[in-house]
């Protein structure tokens, strides 16, 4: 699979009550440790995502996915051109009440 096509990158983000879906291509970029209020499921379509979670860095390659639990401290690194699809899943128990 090729990097995410420009028309999909222009969409950037699709939103619903249950969560969001984002598509992105990143290169030569790293993030500091941070958290999200959502559980994130990340699928790599091309390149390599280096994810640091629980103090351990792992490589996530094309066709693989990883899960980042809500509020888990993590960092990402993109050493080469890397495309990802991220599902940002909101806690449904909080909204079901």
Coordinates of C-alpha atoms in Angstrom, one line a residue, residues 1 5-7 12 23 26 28 35-36 40 42-43 48-49 54 59 63 66 68 72 74 77 81 84 88-90:
X1 CA 0.0 0.0 0.0
X5 CA -3.2 9.7 -1.0
X6 CA -3.6 13.5 -0.9
X7 CA -7.4 13.5 -1.1
X12 CA -7.6 14.9 7.9
X23 CA -5.1 9.9 8.5
X26 CA 4.8 12.1 9.0
X28 CA 11.6 13.2 10.5
X35 CA -1.4 11.4 26.9
X36 CA -4.9 11.4 25.3
X40 CA -6.0 5.0 20.1
X42 CA -3.0 3.0 15.1
X43 CA -2.5 1.2 11.8
X48 CA 7.7 2.7 10.5
X49 CA 6.1 4.2 13.6
X54 CA 5.5 1.9 29.2
X59 CA 8.6 -0.6 15.9
X63 CA 0.2 -3.9 8.1
X66 CA -0.9 -0.9 18.0
X68 CA -2.5 3.1 23.1
X72 CA -1.2 6.1 28.9
X74 CA 3.6 7.6 25.2
X77 CA 8.9 8.9 16.4
X81 CA 8.1 8.9 5.7
X84 CA -0.9 6.0 9.7
X88 CA -9.5 7.7 18.5
X89 CA -12.1 5.8 20.5
X90 CA -13.9 7.7 23.3

